[in-house]
Short mmCIF file of N, CA, C and O in Angstrom, two decimals:
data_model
loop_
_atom_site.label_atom_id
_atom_site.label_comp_id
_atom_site.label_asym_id
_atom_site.label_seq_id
_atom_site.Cartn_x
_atom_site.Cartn_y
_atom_site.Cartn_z
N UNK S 1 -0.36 -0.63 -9.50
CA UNK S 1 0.90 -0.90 -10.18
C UNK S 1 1.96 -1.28 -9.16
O UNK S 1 2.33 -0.69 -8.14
N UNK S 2 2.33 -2.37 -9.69
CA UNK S 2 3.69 -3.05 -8.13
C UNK S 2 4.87 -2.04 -9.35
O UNK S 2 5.07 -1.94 -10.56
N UNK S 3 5.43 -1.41 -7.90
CA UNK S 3 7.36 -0.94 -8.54
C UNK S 3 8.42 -1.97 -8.85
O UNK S 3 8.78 -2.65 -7.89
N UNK S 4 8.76 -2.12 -9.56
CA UNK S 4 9.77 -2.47 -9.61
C UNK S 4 10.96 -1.89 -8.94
O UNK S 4 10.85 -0.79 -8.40
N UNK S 5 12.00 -2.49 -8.95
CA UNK S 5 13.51 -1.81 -8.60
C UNK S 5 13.97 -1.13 -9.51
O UNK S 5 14.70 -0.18 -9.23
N UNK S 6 13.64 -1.43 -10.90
CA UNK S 6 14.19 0.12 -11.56
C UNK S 6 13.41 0.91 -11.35
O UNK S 6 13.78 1.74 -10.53
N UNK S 7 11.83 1.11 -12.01
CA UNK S 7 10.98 1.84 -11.81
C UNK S 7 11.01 2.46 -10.30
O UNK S 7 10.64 3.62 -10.14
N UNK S 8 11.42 1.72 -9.27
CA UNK S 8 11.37 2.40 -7.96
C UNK S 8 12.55 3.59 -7.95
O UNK S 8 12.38 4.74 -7.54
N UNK S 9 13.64 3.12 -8.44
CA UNK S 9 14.80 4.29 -8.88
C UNK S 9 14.36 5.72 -9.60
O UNK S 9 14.46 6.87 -9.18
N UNK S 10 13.88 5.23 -10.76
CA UNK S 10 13.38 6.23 -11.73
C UNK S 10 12.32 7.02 -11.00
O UNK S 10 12.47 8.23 -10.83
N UNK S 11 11.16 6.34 -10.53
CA UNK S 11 10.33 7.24 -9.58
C UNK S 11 10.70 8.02 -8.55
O UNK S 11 10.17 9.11 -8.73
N UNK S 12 11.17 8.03 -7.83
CA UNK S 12 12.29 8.42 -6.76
C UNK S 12 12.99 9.65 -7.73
O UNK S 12 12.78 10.86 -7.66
N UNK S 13 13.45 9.28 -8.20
CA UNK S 13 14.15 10.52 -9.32
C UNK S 13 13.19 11.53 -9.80
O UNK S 13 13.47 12.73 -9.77
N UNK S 14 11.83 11.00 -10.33
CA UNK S 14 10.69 11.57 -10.95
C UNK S 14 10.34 12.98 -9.58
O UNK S 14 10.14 14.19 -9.56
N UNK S 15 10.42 12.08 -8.81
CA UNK S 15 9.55 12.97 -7.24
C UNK S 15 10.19 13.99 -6.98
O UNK S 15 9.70 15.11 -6.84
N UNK S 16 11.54 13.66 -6.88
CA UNK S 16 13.28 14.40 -6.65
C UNK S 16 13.10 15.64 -7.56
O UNK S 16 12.95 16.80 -7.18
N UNK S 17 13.13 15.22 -8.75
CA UNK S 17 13.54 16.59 -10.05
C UNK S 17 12.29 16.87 -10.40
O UNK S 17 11.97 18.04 -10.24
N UNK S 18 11.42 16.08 -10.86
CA UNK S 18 10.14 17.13 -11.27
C UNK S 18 9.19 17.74 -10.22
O UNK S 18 8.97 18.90 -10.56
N UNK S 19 8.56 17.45 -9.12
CA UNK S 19 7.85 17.86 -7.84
C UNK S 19 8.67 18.25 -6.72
O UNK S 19 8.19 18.82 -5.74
N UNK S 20 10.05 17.93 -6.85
CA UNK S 20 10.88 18.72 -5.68
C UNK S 20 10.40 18.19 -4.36
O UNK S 20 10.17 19.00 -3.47
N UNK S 21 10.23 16.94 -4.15
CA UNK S 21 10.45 16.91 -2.81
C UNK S 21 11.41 16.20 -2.27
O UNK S 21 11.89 15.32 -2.99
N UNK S 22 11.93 16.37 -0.90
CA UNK S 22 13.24 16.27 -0.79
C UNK S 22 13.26 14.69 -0.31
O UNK S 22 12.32 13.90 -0.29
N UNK S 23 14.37 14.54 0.00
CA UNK S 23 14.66 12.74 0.42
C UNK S 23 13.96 12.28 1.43
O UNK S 23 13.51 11.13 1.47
N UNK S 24 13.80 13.19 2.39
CA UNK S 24 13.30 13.17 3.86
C UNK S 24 11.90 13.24 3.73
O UNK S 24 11.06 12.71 4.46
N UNK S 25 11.72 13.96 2.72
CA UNK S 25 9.63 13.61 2.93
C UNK S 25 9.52 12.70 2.00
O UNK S 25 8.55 13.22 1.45
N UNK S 26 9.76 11.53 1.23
CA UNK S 26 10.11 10.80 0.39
C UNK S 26 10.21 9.53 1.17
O UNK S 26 9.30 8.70 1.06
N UNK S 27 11.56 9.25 2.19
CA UNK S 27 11.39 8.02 3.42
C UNK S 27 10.25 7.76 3.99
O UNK S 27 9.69 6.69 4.24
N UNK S 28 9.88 9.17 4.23
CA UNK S 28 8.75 9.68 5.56
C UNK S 28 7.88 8.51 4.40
O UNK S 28 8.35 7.37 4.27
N UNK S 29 6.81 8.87 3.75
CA UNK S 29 6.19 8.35 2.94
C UNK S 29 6.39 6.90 2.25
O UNK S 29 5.48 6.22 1.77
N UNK S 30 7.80 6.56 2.31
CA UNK S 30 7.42 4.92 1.96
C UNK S 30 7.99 4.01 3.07
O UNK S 30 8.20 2.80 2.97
N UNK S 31 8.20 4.79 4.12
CA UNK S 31 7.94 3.92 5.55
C UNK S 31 6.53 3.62 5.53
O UNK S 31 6.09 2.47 5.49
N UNK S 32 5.69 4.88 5.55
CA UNK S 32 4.66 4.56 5.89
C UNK S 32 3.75 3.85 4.38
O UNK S 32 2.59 3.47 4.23
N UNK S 33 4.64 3.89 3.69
CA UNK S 33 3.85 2.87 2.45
C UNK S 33 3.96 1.31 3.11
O UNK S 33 3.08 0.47 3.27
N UNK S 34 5.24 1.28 3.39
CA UNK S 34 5.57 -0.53 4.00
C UNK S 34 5.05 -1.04 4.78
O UNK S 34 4.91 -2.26 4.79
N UNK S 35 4.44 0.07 6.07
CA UNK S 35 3.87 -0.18 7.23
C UNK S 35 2.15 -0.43 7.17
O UNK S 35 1.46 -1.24 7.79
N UNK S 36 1.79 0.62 6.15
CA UNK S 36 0.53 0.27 5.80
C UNK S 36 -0.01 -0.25 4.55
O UNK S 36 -1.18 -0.21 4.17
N UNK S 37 0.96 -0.73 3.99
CA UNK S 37 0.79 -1.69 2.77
C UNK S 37 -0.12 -0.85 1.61
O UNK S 37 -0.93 -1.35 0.83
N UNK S 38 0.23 0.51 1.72
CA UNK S 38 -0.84 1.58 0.96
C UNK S 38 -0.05 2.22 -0.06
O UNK S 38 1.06 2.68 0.22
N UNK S 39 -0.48 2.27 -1.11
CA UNK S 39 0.33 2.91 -2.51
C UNK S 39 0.85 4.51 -2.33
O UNK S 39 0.31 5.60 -2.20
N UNK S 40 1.74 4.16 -2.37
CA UNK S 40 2.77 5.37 -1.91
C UNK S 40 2.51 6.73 -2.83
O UNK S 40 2.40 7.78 -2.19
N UNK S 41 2.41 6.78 -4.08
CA UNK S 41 1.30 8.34 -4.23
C UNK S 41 0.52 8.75 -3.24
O UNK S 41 0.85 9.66 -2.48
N UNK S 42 -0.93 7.88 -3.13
CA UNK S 42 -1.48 8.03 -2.35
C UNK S 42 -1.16 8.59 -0.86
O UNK S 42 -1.69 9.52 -0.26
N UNK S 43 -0.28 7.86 -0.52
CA UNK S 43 0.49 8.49 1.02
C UNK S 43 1.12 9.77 0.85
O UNK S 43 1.28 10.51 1.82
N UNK S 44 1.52 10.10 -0.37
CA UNK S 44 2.17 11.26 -0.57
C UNK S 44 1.43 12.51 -0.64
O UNK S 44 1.82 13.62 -0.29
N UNK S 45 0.12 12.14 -1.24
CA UNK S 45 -1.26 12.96 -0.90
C UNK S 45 -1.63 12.89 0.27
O UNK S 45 -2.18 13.93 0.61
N UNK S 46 -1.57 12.02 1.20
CA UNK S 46 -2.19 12.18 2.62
C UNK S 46 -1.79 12.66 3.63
O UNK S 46 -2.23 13.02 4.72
N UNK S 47 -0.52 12.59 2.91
CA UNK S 47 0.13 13.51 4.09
C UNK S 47 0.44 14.65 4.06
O UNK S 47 1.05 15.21 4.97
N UNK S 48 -0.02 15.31 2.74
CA UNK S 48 0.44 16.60 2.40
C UNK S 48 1.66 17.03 1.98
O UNK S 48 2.20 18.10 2.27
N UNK S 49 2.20 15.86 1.07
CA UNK S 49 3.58 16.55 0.35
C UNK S 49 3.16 16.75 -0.88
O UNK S 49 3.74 17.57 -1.59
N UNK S 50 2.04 15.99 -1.34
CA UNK S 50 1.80 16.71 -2.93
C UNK S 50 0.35 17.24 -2.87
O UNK S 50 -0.49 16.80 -2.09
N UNK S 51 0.13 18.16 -3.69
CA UNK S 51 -1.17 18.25 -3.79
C UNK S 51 -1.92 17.44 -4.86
O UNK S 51 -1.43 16.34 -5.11
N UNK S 52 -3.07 17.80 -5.56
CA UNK S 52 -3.83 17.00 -5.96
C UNK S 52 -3.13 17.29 -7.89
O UNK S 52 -3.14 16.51 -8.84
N UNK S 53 -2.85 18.07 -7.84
CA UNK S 53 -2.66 18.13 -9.19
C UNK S 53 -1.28 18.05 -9.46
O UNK S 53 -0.97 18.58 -10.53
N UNK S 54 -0.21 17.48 -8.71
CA UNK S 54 1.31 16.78 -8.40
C UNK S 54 0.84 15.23 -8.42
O UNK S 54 1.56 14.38 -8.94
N UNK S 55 -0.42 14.89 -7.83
CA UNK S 55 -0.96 13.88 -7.48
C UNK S 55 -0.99 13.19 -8.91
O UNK S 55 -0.43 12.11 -9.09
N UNK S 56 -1.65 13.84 -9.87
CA UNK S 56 -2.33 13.79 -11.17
C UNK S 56 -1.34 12.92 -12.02
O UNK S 56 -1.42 11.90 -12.70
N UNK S 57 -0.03 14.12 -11.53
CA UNK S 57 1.42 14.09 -12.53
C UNK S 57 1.74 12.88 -12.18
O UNK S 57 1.91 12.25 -13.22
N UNK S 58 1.95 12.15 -11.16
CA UNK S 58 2.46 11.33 -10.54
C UNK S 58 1.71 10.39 -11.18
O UNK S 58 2.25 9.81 -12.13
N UNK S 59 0.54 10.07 -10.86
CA UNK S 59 -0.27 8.84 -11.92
C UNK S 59 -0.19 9.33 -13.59
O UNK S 59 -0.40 8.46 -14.43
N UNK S 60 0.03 10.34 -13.93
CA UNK S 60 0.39 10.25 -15.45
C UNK S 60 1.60 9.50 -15.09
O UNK S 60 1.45 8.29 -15.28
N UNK S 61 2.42 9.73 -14.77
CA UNK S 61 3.78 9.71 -15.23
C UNK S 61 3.81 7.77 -15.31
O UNK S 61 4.10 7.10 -16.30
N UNK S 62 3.41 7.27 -13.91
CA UNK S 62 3.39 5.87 -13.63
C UNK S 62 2.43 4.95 -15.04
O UNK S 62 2.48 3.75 -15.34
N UNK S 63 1.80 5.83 -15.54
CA UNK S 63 1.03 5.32 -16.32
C UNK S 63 1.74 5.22 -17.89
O UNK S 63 1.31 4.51 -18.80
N UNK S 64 3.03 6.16 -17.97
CA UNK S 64 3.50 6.04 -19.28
C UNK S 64 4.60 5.11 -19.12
O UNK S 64 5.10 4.46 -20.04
N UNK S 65 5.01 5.06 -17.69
CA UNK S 65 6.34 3.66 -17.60
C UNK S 65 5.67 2.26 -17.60
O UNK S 65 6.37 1.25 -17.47
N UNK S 66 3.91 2.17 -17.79
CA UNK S 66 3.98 0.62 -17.78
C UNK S 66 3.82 0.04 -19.54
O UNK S 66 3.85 -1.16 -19.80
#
């Protein structure tokens, strides 16, 4: 799924208020989305800010905004 600029807002918000993670592990993770051209959930699992079942939420959630 490509983000959009709203959807990139709203997600960002999603991560923020429902999984609590903060701004700073959030950059951390879509630097390294830009740098490695790798879907930024995914990075968010690899690096250990979400676990697997935050992971889950995260593809539900992307899956009800398309």
């Amino acid at each position: 799924m490509i983000l959009t600029p709203h959807i990139d807002t709203k997600f960002i918000n999603f991560l923020k208020k429902e999984l609590l993670l903060t701004s700073c592990d959030i950059s951390v993770a879509v630097r390294k989305s830009r740098i490695n051209k790798g879907p930024l959930p995914m990075l968010l699992w690899q690096y250990g800010l979400v676990n697997i079942e935050q992971l889950e939420r995260i593809f539900d959630w992307l899956e009800s905004q398309s």
